[in-house]
Coordinates of C-alpha atoms in Angstrom, one line a residue:
Chain A
M2 CA -121.1 -38.4 68.5
K3 CA -122.3 -35.2 70.1
T4 CA -122.9 -34.9 73.8
Y5 CA -126.4 -35.6 74.9
L6 CA -128.0 -33.8 77.8
E7 CA -128.3 -37.3 79.4
C8 CA -124.5 -37.5 79.5
I9 CA -124.4 -34.6 82.0
P10 CA -125.5 -36.6 85.1
C11 CA -123.0 -39.2 84.1
F12 CA -120.2 -36.6 84.0
F13 CA -120.9 -35.8 87.7
R14 CA -121.0 -39.5 88.5
Q15 CA -117.7 -40.1 86.8
A16 CA -116.2 -37.1 88.6
I17 CA -117.3 -38.5 92.0
E18 CA -116.0 -42.0 91.1
A19 CA -112.6 -40.7 89.9
S20 CA -112.2 -38.4 92.9
K21 CA -112.9 -41.2 95.3
L22 CA -110.5 -43.5 93.5
A23 CA -107.8 -40.8 93.7
G24 CA -108.3 -40.7 97.5
A25 CA -110.0 -37.3 97.6
S26 CA -111.5 -36.2 100.9
P27 CA -115.2 -35.5 100.8
T28 CA -114.3 -31.7 100.8
A29 CA -112.0 -32.3 97.8
Q30 CA -114.7 -34.3 96.0
R31 CA -117.1 -31.5 96.5
R32 CA -114.5 -29.1 95.1
V33 CA -114.2 -31.3 92.0
L34 CA -118.0 -31.2 91.5
N35 CA -118.2 -27.5 92.0
K36 CA -115.4 -27.0 89.4
L37 CA -117.2 -29.3 87.0
A38 CA -120.4 -27.3 87.6
K39 CA -118.6 -24.1 86.7
A40 CA -117.2 -25.6 83.6
L41 CA -120.5 -27.1 82.4
P42 CA -122.3 -24.0 81.1
V43 CA -119.4 -23.2 78.7
F44 CA -119.1 -26.7 77.4
S45 CA -120.6 -27.1 73.9
L46 CA -122.8 -30.1 73.4
A47 CA -121.5 -30.2 69.9
G48 CA -118.3 -31.7 71.3
S49 CA -118.1 -35.4 72.0
P50 CA -118.4 -36.8 75.6
P51 CA -114.7 -37.7 75.7
E52 CA -113.9 -34.0 75.3
M53 CA -115.8 -33.3 78.5
G54 CA -114.1 -36.4 79.9
K55 CA -110.8 -34.7 79.5
V56 CA -112.1 -31.7 81.4
I57 CA -113.4 -33.9 84.2
Y58 CA -110.3 -36.0 84.7
G59 CA -108.2 -32.8 84.4
I60 CA -110.1 -31.3 87.3
V61 CA -109.8 -34.5 89.3
N62 CA -106.1 -34.6 88.8
Q63 CA -105.7 -30.9 89.5
V64 CA -107.7 -31.1 92.8
T65 CA -106.3 -34.4 94.0
K66 CA -102.8 -33.8 92.7
K67 CA -102.7 -37.4 91.6
K68 CA -101.5 -37.9 88.1
D69 CA -102.7 -41.5 87.5
P70 CA -105.4 -42.5 90.0
Y71 CA -106.2 -45.6 88.1
A72 CA -102.6 -46.9 88.1
R73 CA -103.2 -49.8 90.4
I74 CA -106.5 -50.8 88.7
K75 CA -104.8 -50.8 85.4
T76 CA -102.0 -53.1 86.5
E77 CA -104.5 -55.4 88.2
S78 CA -106.6 -55.5 85.0
N79 CA -103.5 -56.4 83.0
Q80 CA -102.5 -59.1 85.4
R81 CA -106.0 -60.6 85.4
A82 CA -106.3 -60.5 81.7
L83 CA -102.9 -62.0 81.2
R84 CA -103.9 -65.0 83.4
L85 CA -106.8 -65.5 81.0
Y86 CA -104.5 -65.4 78.0
P87 CA -103.8 -69.1 77.7
R88 CA -107.6 -69.9 77.8
L89 CA -108.4 -67.2 75.2
K90 CA -105.6 -68.5 73.0
K91 CA -106.8 -72.0 73.2
K92 CA -110.3 -70.9 72.3
V93 CA -109.0 -69.3 69.2
E94 CA -106.9 -72.3 68.3
R95 CA -109.8 -74.7 68.6
S96 CA -112.2 -72.5 66.6
H97 CA -113.3 -73.2 63.0
D98 CA -113.0 -69.5 62.3
R99 CA -110.0 -68.3 64.2
L100 CA -110.3 -64.7 63.1
G101 CA -114.0 -64.5 64.0
T102 CA -113.4 -65.9 67.4
A103 CA -110.5 -63.5 68.0
V104 CA -112.8 -60.6 66.9
E105 CA -115.4 -61.7 69.4
L106 CA -112.9 -62.0 72.2
A107 CA -111.4 -58.5 71.4
I108 CA -114.9 -56.9 71.7
A109 CA -115.7 -59.0 74.8
G110 CA -112.5 -57.7 76.4
N111 CA -114.1 -54.2 76.2
I112 CA -116.2 -55.0 79.2
I113 CA -113.1 -54.4 81.3
D114 CA -113.9 -50.8 81.9
Y115 CA -114.1 -48.6 85.0
G116 CA -114.7 -45.4 83.2
V117 CA -118.3 -46.2 82.4
K118 CA -120.9 -47.3 85.0
N119 CA -121.0 -50.9 84.5
S120 CA -123.7 -53.1 85.9
L121 CA -122.3 -56.1 84.0
N122 CA -120.5 -58.7 85.9
V123 CA -117.1 -58.9 84.2
E124 CA -116.1 -62.3 85.3
R125 CA -119.4 -63.9 84.4
E126 CA -119.6 -62.1 81.0
L127 CA -116.1 -63.4 80.2
Q128 CA -117.0 -66.9 81.3
K129 CA -120.0 -66.8 79.0
I130 CA -117.9 -65.7 76.1
L131 CA -115.3 -68.3 76.8
T132 CA -117.8 -71.1 76.8
T133 CA -119.9 -70.1 73.8
E134 CA -118.9 -70.8 70.3
N135 CA -119.0 -67.9 67.9
R136 CA -122.2 -66.5 69.4
L137 CA -121.8 -63.2 67.5
M138 CA -121.3 -64.8 64.1
K139 CA -125.1 -65.4 63.8
N140 CA -125.4 -61.6 63.5
N141 CA -122.8 -61.4 60.8
G142 CA -123.9 -59.0 58.1
S143 CA -126.3 -57.0 60.4
A144 CA -125.6 -53.3 61.1
F145 CA -124.1 -54.4 64.4
F146 CA -121.7 -57.1 63.3
Q147 CA -120.1 -56.4 59.9
Y148 CA -117.5 -59.2 60.1
T149 CA -117.3 -60.2 56.5
R150 CA -116.6 -56.6 55.6
F151 CA -114.0 -56.4 58.3
R152 CA -112.2 -59.6 57.1
R153 CA -112.3 -58.3 53.5
S154 CA -110.8 -55.0 54.5
L155 CA -108.2 -56.8 56.5
D156 CA -107.2 -58.9 53.4
K157 CA -106.4 -55.8 51.5
A158 CA -104.7 -53.6 54.2
K159 CA -101.0 -53.2 54.3
T160 CA -100.9 -50.8 57.3
I161 CA -103.4 -51.1 60.1
L162 CA -103.9 -48.5 62.9
Y163 CA -105.4 -50.2 66.0
L164 CA -106.7 -47.8 68.6
A165 CA -106.5 -49.2 72.1
D166 CA -109.0 -48.6 74.8
N167 CA -108.5 -49.9 78.3
A168 CA -105.7 -51.5 80.2
G169 CA -106.4 -55.3 80.6
E170 CA -108.4 -55.2 77.4
V171 CA -105.0 -55.0 75.7
V172 CA -104.6 -58.7 76.2
F173 CA -107.7 -59.3 74.2
D174 CA -106.4 -57.0 71.5
R175 CA -103.2 -59.0 71.4
I176 CA -105.2 -62.2 70.7
L177 CA -106.8 -60.4 67.7
I178 CA -103.5 -58.8 66.5
E179 CA -101.8 -62.2 66.7
E180 CA -104.5 -63.7 64.4
I181 CA -104.2 -60.8 62.0
K182 CA -100.4 -61.3 61.9
R183 CA -100.9 -65.0 61.5
R184 CA -102.9 -64.4 58.3
D185 CA -100.4 -62.0 56.9
P186 CA -97.1 -61.6 58.8
C187 CA -96.1 -58.7 56.5
Q188 CA -98.9 -56.4 57.6
R189 CA -97.7 -53.4 59.6
I190 CA -99.8 -52.8 62.7
Y191 CA -99.6 -49.7 64.8
Y192 CA -101.1 -50.0 68.2
A193 CA -102.1 -46.5 69.5
V194 CA -102.3 -45.8 73.2
K195 CA -102.8 -42.5 75.2
S196 CA -99.7 -40.3 75.8
M197 CA -100.7 -39.5 79.4
P198 CA -102.9 -41.1 82.0
S199 CA -106.7 -40.9 81.2
I200 CA -109.0 -42.9 83.4
N201 CA -108.1 -46.6 82.9
D202 CA -107.0 -46.2 79.3
A203 CA -104.0 -48.1 78.2
L204 CA -100.6 -46.4 78.2
I205 CA -97.3 -47.6 76.7
E206 CA -96.4 -49.6 79.8
D207 CA -99.8 -51.4 79.6
A208 CA -99.3 -52.3 76.0
K209 CA -95.8 -53.6 76.8
M210 CA -96.9 -55.5 79.9
C211 CA -99.6 -57.2 77.8
G212 CA -97.1 -58.3 75.2
I213 CA -98.0 -55.9 72.3
A214 CA -94.5 -54.8 71.6
Q215 CA -93.6 -58.2 70.0
I216 CA -96.4 -58.1 67.5
A217 CA -97.1 -54.4 66.7
E218 CA -95.5 -51.0 66.8
I219 CA -96.8 -49.2 69.9
V220 CA -97.4 -45.5 69.2
T221 CA -99.0 -42.7 71.3
N222 CA -101.8 -40.5 70.2
G223 CA -100.4 -37.3 71.8
S224 CA -103.4 -36.9 74.0
D225 CA -104.7 -37.6 77.5
A226 CA -108.4 -37.4 76.5
P227 CA -110.5 -40.5 76.9
G228 CA -111.3 -41.7 73.4
T229 CA -109.6 -40.2 70.4
V230 CA -110.3 -36.5 70.1
L231 CA -108.4 -35.8 66.9
S232 CA -108.1 -32.0 67.6
L233 CA -106.1 -32.9 70.7
C234 CA -103.9 -35.6 69.1
S235 CA -100.4 -35.1 67.8
P236 CA -99.5 -34.5 64.1
S237 CA -97.7 -37.8 63.9
F238 CA -100.8 -39.5 65.0
W239 CA -102.9 -37.6 62.5
Y240 CA -100.6 -38.8 59.8
L241 CA -101.1 -42.4 60.8
F242 CA -104.8 -42.0 61.2
R243 CA -105.2 -40.4 57.8
N244 CA -102.9 -42.8 55.9
A245 CA -103.4 -46.2 57.4
D246 CA -105.2 -48.6 55.1
M247 CA -107.5 -49.7 57.9
V248 CA -108.4 -48.3 61.3
I249 CA -109.6 -50.6 64.0
S250 CA -111.1 -48.6 66.9
K251 CA -111.7 -50.3 70.2
G252 CA -114.2 -49.1 72.8
Q253 CA -117.0 -46.8 73.4
G254 CA -114.9 -43.7 74.0
N255 CA -113.2 -44.0 70.7
F256 CA -116.6 -44.5 69.0
E257 CA -118.0 -41.4 70.7
S258 CA -115.1 -39.3 69.6
L259 CA -114.6 -40.7 66.0
S260 CA -118.1 -41.6 64.9
S261 CA -118.0 -38.6 62.5
A262 CA -114.5 -39.2 61.3
T263 CA -113.8 -38.3 57.6
R264 CA -112.2 -41.7 57.0
P265 CA -113.5 -45.3 57.2
V266 CA -113.2 -46.8 60.6
F267 CA -114.2 -50.2 62.0
F268 CA -115.6 -49.7 65.5
L269 CA -115.4 -52.7 67.9
F270 CA -117.1 -52.0 71.2
M271 CA -119.8 -52.9 73.7
A272 CA -122.6 -50.4 74.2
K273 CA -122.2 -49.6 77.9
C274 CA -124.6 -46.8 78.4
S275 CA -128.2 -46.1 77.3
V276 CA -127.1 -42.9 75.4
V277 CA -124.7 -44.7 73.1
A278 CA -127.1 -47.6 72.8
D279 CA -129.9 -45.3 71.7
H280 CA -127.5 -43.4 69.4
I281 CA -126.7 -46.6 67.4
G282 CA -130.3 -47.9 67.6
G283 CA -129.4 -50.8 69.8
K284 CA -129.6 -51.7 73.5
M285 CA -127.2 -51.6 76.4
G286 CA -124.8 -54.5 76.4
D287 CA -124.9 -54.9 72.6
I288 CA -121.6 -56.1 71.2
V289 CA -120.8 -54.1 68.1
L290 CA -118.5 -54.4 65.0
R291 CA -119.6 -51.4 63.0
Y292 CA -118.2 -50.2 59.8
H293 CA -118.1 -46.4 59.4
P294 CA -117.5 -45.4 55.8
G295 CA -116.4 -41.8 56.5
E296 CA -116.0 -39.4 53.7
K297 CA -113.3 -39.6 51.1
V298 CA -110.1 -38.9 52.9
R299 CA -108.8 -35.4 52.2
Q300 CA -105.1 -35.4 51.4
Chain B
M15 CA -130.7 -36.7 106.0
K16 CA -127.9 -34.6 104.5
T17 CA -127.3 -34.5 100.8
Y18 CA -124.6 -36.9 99.7
L19 CA -122.3 -36.2 96.8
E20 CA -123.9 -39.1 95.0
C21 CA -127.2 -37.2 95.0
I22 CA -125.7 -34.6 92.6
P23 CA -125.7 -36.6 89.4
C24 CA -129.3 -37.5 90.3
F25 CA -130.2 -33.8 90.7
F26 CA -129.2 -33.3 87.0
R27 CA -131.0 -36.4 86.0
Q28 CA -134.2 -35.2 87.7
A29 CA -133.8 -31.8 86.1
I30 CA -133.6 -33.3 82.6
E31 CA -136.6 -35.6 83.3
A32 CA -138.8 -32.7 84.7
S33 CA -137.8 -30.4 81.8
K34 CA -138.7 -33.0 79.2
L35 CA -141.9 -33.7 80.9
A36 CA -142.7 -29.9 80.9
G37 CA -142.2 -30.0 77.2
A38 CA -139.0 -28.0 77.2
S39 CA -137.0 -27.7 74.0
P40 CA -133.4 -29.1 74.1
T41 CA -132.2 -25.5 74.3
A42 CA -134.5 -24.9 77.3
Q43 CA -133.4 -28.2 78.9
R44 CA -129.8 -27.1 78.5
R45 CA -130.7 -23.8 80.1
V46 CA -132.2 -25.6 83.1
L47 CA -129.0 -27.7 83.5
N48 CA -126.8 -24.6 83.3
K49 CA -128.9 -22.8 85.9
L50 CA -128.7 -25.9 88.1
A51 CA -124.9 -26.0 87.6
K52 CA -124.7 -22.4 88.7
A53 CA -126.8 -23.0 91.8
L54 CA -124.8 -26.1 92.8
P55 CA -121.7 -24.6 94.3
V56 CA -123.7 -22.5 96.7
F57 CA -125.9 -25.3 97.9
S58 CA -124.9 -26.7 101.3
L59 CA -124.7 -30.4 101.5
A60 CA -125.9 -30.1 105.1
G61 CA -129.4 -29.5 103.6
S62 CA -131.5 -32.5 102.7
P63 CA -132.0 -33.6 99.1
P64 CA -135.6 -32.3 98.9
E65 CA -134.2 -28.7 99.6
M66 CA -132.2 -29.0 96.4
G67 CA -135.3 -30.6 94.8
K68 CA -137.2 -27.4 95.5
V69 CA -134.4 -25.4 93.7
I70 CA -134.4 -27.9 90.7
Y71 CA -138.2 -27.9 90.2
G72 CA -138.2 -24.1 90.7
I73 CA -135.7 -23.7 87.9
V74 CA -137.7 -26.0 85.6
N75 CA -140.9 -24.1 86.2
Q76 CA -139.1 -20.8 85.7
V77 CA -137.6 -21.8 82.4
T78 CA -140.5 -23.7 81.0
K79 CA -143.1 -21.4 82.5
K80 CA -145.2 -24.5 83.4
K81 CA -146.6 -24.5 86.9
D82 CA -147.5 -28.1 87.1
P83 CA -145.8 -30.2 84.5
Y84 CA -146.8 -33.4 86.3
A85 CA -150.6 -32.6 86.3
R86 CA -151.5 -35.2 83.7
I87 CA -149.4 -37.9 85.3
K88 CA -150.9 -37.2 88.7
T89 CA -154.5 -37.5 87.4
E90 CA -153.6 -40.7 85.6
S91 CA -151.9 -42.1 88.7
N92 CA -155.0 -41.3 90.8
Q93 CA -157.3 -42.9 88.2
R94 CA -155.1 -46.0 88.0
A95 CA -154.9 -46.4 91.7
L96 CA -158.7 -45.8 92.1
R97 CA -159.3 -48.7 89.7
L98 CA -157.2 -50.9 92.1
Y99 CA -159.1 -49.7 95.1
P100 CA -161.8 -52.5 95.2
R101 CA -159.1 -55.2 95.0
L102 CA -157.0 -53.5 97.7
K103 CA -160.0 -53.2 99.9
K104 CA -160.9 -56.9 99.4
K105 CA -157.4 -57.9 100.3
V106 CA -157.6 -56.0 103.6
E107 CA -161.1 -57.4 104.3
R108 CA -159.9 -61.0 103.8
S109 CA -156.8 -60.6 105.9
H110 CA -156.3 -62.0 109.3
D111 CA -154.5 -58.8 110.3
R112 CA -156.4 -56.0 108.5
L113 CA -154.2 -53.2 109.9
G114 CA -151.0 -55.0 109.0
T115 CA -152.2 -55.6 105.4
A116 CA -153.3 -52.0 105.1
V117 CA -149.8 -50.9 106.3
E118 CA -148.2 -53.1 103.7
L119 CA -150.3 -51.8 101.0
A120 CA -149.8 -48.2 102.0
I121 CA -146.0 -48.7 101.7
A122 CA -146.4 -50.7 98.5
G123 CA -148.3 -47.7 97.0
N124 CA -145.1 -45.7 97.5
I125 CA -143.7 -47.3 94.3
I126 CA -145.9 -45.0 92.3
D127 CA -143.3 -42.3 92.0
Y128 CA -141.9 -40.5 89.0
G129 CA -139.6 -38.2 91.0
V130 CA -137.1 -40.9 91.6
K131 CA -135.5 -43.0 88.9
N132 CA -137.3 -46.2 89.3
S133 CA -136.2 -49.4 87.7
L134 CA -139.1 -51.2 89.4
N135 CA -142.0 -52.3 87.3
V136 CA -144.9 -50.7 89.2
E137 CA -147.6 -53.0 87.8
R138 CA -145.6 -56.2 88.5
E139 CA -144.7 -55.0 92.0
L140 CA -148.3 -54.2 92.9
Q141 CA -149.4 -57.5 91.5
K142 CA -146.9 -59.3 93.7
I143 CA -148.1 -57.4 96.7
L144 CA -151.7 -58.2 95.9
T145 CA -151.1 -61.9 95.6
T146 CA -148.8 -62.3 98.7
E147 CA -150.2 -62.6 102.1
N148 CA -148.5 -60.3 104.7
R149 CA -145.1 -60.8 103.3
L150 CA -143.7 -58.0 105.3
M151 CA -144.9 -59.2 108.6
K152 CA -142.2 -61.8 108.8
N153 CA -139.8 -58.9 109.3
N154 CA -141.9 -57.5 112.1
G155 CA -139.7 -56.2 114.9
S156 CA -136.7 -55.7 112.7
A157 CA -135.2 -52.2 112.3
F158 CA -137.0 -52.1 108.9
F159 CA -140.4 -53.1 110.0
Q160 CA -141.5 -51.9 113.4
Y161 CA -145.1 -52.7 113.0
T162 CA -145.9 -53.7 116.6
R163 CA -144.6 -50.3 117.8
F164 CA -146.7 -48.6 115.1
R165 CA -149.9 -50.4 116.2
R166 CA -149.2 -49.6 119.9
S167 CA -148.6 -46.0 119.1
L168 CA -151.8 -45.9 117.0
D169 CA -153.8 -47.3 120.0
K170 CA -152.8 -44.4 122.1
A171 CA -153.0 -41.5 119.6
K172 CA -155.9 -39.1 119.6
T173 CA -154.6 -36.9 116.8
I174 CA -152.6 -38.3 113.9
L175 CA -150.8 -36.2 111.2
Y176 CA -150.4 -38.3 108.0
L177 CA -147.9 -36.8 105.6
A178 CA -148.8 -37.6 102.0
D179 CA -146.3 -38.3 99.3
N180 CA -147.3 -38.9 95.7
A181 CA -150.6 -38.6 93.8
G182 CA -152.0 -42.1 93.1
E183 CA -150.4 -43.4 96.2
V184 CA -153.1 -41.4 98.1
V185 CA -155.5 -44.3 97.3
F186 CA -153.2 -46.6 99.2
D187 CA -153.1 -44.2 102.1
R188 CA -156.9 -44.1 102.1
I189 CA -156.9 -47.9 102.6
L190 CA -154.7 -47.5 105.7
I191 CA -156.6 -44.5 107.0
E192 CA -159.9 -46.3 106.7
E193 CA -158.5 -49.1 108.8
I194 CA -157.2 -46.7 111.4
K195 CA -160.7 -45.1 111.5
R196 CA -162.3 -48.5 111.7
R197 CA -160.3 -49.3 114.8
D198 CA -161.1 -45.9 116.4
P199 CA -163.7 -43.7 114.6
C200 CA -162.9 -40.9 117.1
Q201 CA -159.3 -40.4 116.1
R202 CA -158.7 -37.2 114.4
I203 CA -156.6 -37.6 111.3
Y204 CA -155.0 -34.7 109.4
Y205 CA -153.8 -35.6 105.9
A206 CA -151.1 -33.1 104.8
V207 CA -150.4 -32.4 101.2
K208 CA -148.3 -29.8 99.4
S209 CA -149.6 -26.3 99.0
M210 CA -148.3 -25.9 95.5
P211 CA -147.2 -28.3 92.7
S212 CA -144.0 -30.2 93.4
I213 CA -143.2 -33.0 91.1
N214 CA -145.9 -35.6 91.4
D215 CA -146.6 -34.9 95.0
A216 CA -150.2 -35.0 96.0
L217 CA -152.1 -31.7 96.2
I218 CA -155.6 -31.0 97.7
E219 CA -157.3 -32.0 94.5
D220 CA -155.5 -35.4 94.5
A221 CA -156.5 -36.0 98.0
K222 CA -160.1 -35.2 97.2
M223 CA -160.1 -37.2 94.0
C224 CA -158.8 -40.2 95.9
G225 CA -161.5 -39.9 98.5
I226 CA -159.6 -38.7 101.5
A227 CA -162.0 -35.8 102.3
Q228 CA -164.6 -38.3 103.7
I229 CA -162.2 -39.9 106.2
A230 CA -159.6 -37.2 107.2
E231 CA -159.1 -33.5 107.4
I232 CA -157.0 -32.4 104.4
V233 CA -154.4 -29.8 105.3
T234 CA -151.6 -28.2 103.3
N235 CA -148.0 -27.9 104.6
G236 CA -147.5 -24.4 103.2
S237 CA -144.7 -25.5 100.9
D238 CA -143.9 -26.7 97.4
A239 CA -140.7 -28.5 98.3
P240 CA -140.7 -32.2 97.6
G241 CA -140.7 -33.9 101.0
T242 CA -141.4 -31.9 104.2
V243 CA -138.7 -29.2 104.7
L244 CA -140.0 -27.8 108.0
S245 CA -138.3 -24.4 107.5
L246 CA -140.3 -23.9 104.4
C247 CA -143.7 -25.0 105.9
S248 CA -146.4 -22.8 107.3
P249 CA -146.8 -22.0 111.0
S250 CA -150.2 -23.8 111.1
F251 CA -148.4 -26.9 109.8
W252 CA -145.6 -26.6 112.3
Y253 CA -148.3 -26.5 115.1
L254 CA -149.8 -29.7 113.8
F255 CA -146.4 -31.4 113.3
R256 CA -145.4 -30.5 116.9
N257 CA -148.6 -31.3 118.6
A258 CA -150.1 -34.4 116.8
D259 CA -149.9 -37.5 119.0
M260 CA -148.5 -39.5 116.1
V261 CA -146.9 -38.6 112.8
I262 CA -147.1 -41.0 109.9
S263 CA -144.7 -40.0 107.1
K264 CA -145.0 -41.5 103.7
G265 CA -142.3 -41.7 101.1
Q266 CA -138.6 -41.2 100.6
G267 CA -138.8 -37.5 100.2
N268 CA -140.4 -37.0 103.6
F269 CA -137.9 -39.4 105.2
E270 CA -135.0 -37.5 103.6
S271 CA -136.3 -34.2 105.0
L272 CA -137.5 -35.3 108.4
S273 CA -135.0 -38.0 109.4
S274 CA -133.5 -35.7 112.0
A275 CA -136.8 -34.3 113.3
T276 CA -137.0 -33.5 117.0
R277 CA -140.2 -35.4 117.5
P278 CA -141.1 -39.1 117.0
V279 CA -142.1 -40.0 113.4
F280 CA -143.1 -43.3 111.8
F281 CA -141.6 -43.4 108.3
L282 CA -143.3 -45.6 105.8
F283 CA -141.4 -45.8 102.5
M284 CA -139.7 -47.9 99.9
A285 CA -135.9 -47.2 99.5
K286 CA -135.8 -46.1 95.8
C287 CA -132.2 -45.1 95.5
S288 CA -128.8 -46.5 96.6
V289 CA -128.0 -43.4 98.6
V290 CA -131.0 -43.7 100.9
A291 CA -130.6 -47.5 101.0
D292 CA -127.0 -47.1 102.2
H293 CA -128.1 -44.4 104.7
I294 CA -130.5 -46.8 106.4
G295 CA -128.2 -49.8 106.1
G296 CA -130.5 -51.6 103.7
K297 CA -130.8 -52.2 100.0
M298 CA -132.7 -50.7 97.1
G299 CA -136.3 -51.7 97.0
D300 CA -136.5 -52.4 100.7
I301 CA -139.9 -51.7 102.2
V302 CA -139.5 -49.8 105.4
L303 CA -141.7 -49.0 108.4
R304 CA -139.2 -47.2 110.7
Y305 CA -139.7 -45.6 114.0
H306 CA -137.7 -42.4 114.6
P307 CA -137.8 -41.5 118.3
G308 CA -136.8 -37.9 117.8
E309 CA -135.8 -35.8 120.8
K310 CA -138.2 -34.7 123.4
V311 CA -140.6 -32.2 121.8
R312 CA -139.8 -28.7 122.7
Q313 CA -142.9 -26.8 123.6

């Protein structure tokens, strides 16, 4: 997805938020905004928003000299989500369609996000999801919820690349990965996290803390950009991305950066801003399981 | 009021909105944002947001070569408000406290505003106001609604300077001015509008169209900045501003630019953004009649 002009005010908002979180003084915050203002005219809108995201968070880290301002928030998100784990698990176990419920929960977990201005009440949303039975399934088959296709693809895949999004959310991913493994314990699942801190995106330690190491192989994508900006990823990640039988991509940042990928991708995310909602022809808060066919993979 | 860092994303948002409204192509819109980005680092936050507003709308006009992009919107706002006039008038006439009701309506009219991102539904809000009897009066005496002080000040004033805000809203001002004149037909009221187009702020033609010429003397402030940036106003306006017995200031823009004025001012506005709401210790959507004591006027 290209960057829309409407993303630009949001870039400045994110820069303020991240600066504050990194404990920047008002003068340092202003310095961040001025640096961003200077970077803006040379930024091509053909790039995806996460590419600018990398610039923004780079400036914040450079000015504040904090490498991981979201560290505490990430740990807390993990802990909070881990406390929910037994209830999430129970919900899946009681469901008539375990995989479907796990998919719903995995997308619902995407509301744990501090990178995007979020007017949603996380606790209330989760509560709603936990008490509703397969509310998304009624949309199955629509452009926004291509679950049958997802399940069919899963049945055929031997290797799956699962692109993580935020810390905390990882616990919800674990629920889904456990269901995938339950259906076929021989499937090889790679769980890709960022190599270096990027907002509240999951790192290796988050994946481990949330229990992914026992069910999937944790890999890094070689980048610290929010989302998955392929040009910034490592060759080993490219290899996996090209050759995995199935790619499951979590979160809006990954959608923004991979929506023109040349290979098929299943995008699972919640539309958290009006720009993305308009782009997909939906509305804010929409919960999406979207199949992107890609072009034929070039070998 | 100084400019907060949180105003900066909003500057970009306003620039996009105004460019679109002026019919700018996406390339021209980008040019506006780039020019704004270049102007940002040299802008002092000690200035009020309307000072930056002047820069923004100046850039938009320069790039789009449109002098008054909001012309149509202003005329429509006037027409829409004029259609409401008989109902507004009836509401005042039926009220036990005509002046109080007129004050309420004048502030309520402040929701007609396209310069500020407005999630309020104008029609619904107006409907609510028209069907509720003196809902603000219950706050009388609080820091947010100093009506008794306002009325007392009115009783003593011989000359009143009324600072207009948006087109359309002028009809609501007319209701209040008519009540003021009804109490004391000898009071001299100056109704100050902008000299040149500035967003949807009222100009002489709007004041005339809405019927102000029959009840007050229309004057211009010598500026095209949104709000009332005194340093940019004309000497004749300064004279009026200094010497009027009472200044009634409508709208958030005037509050932002005059909140440190050295003379007493009554601010009537609706808090339309979280920055202003935080600044006054209130919340978004608050309807405010606030007395600003100023310092002793230097002669």
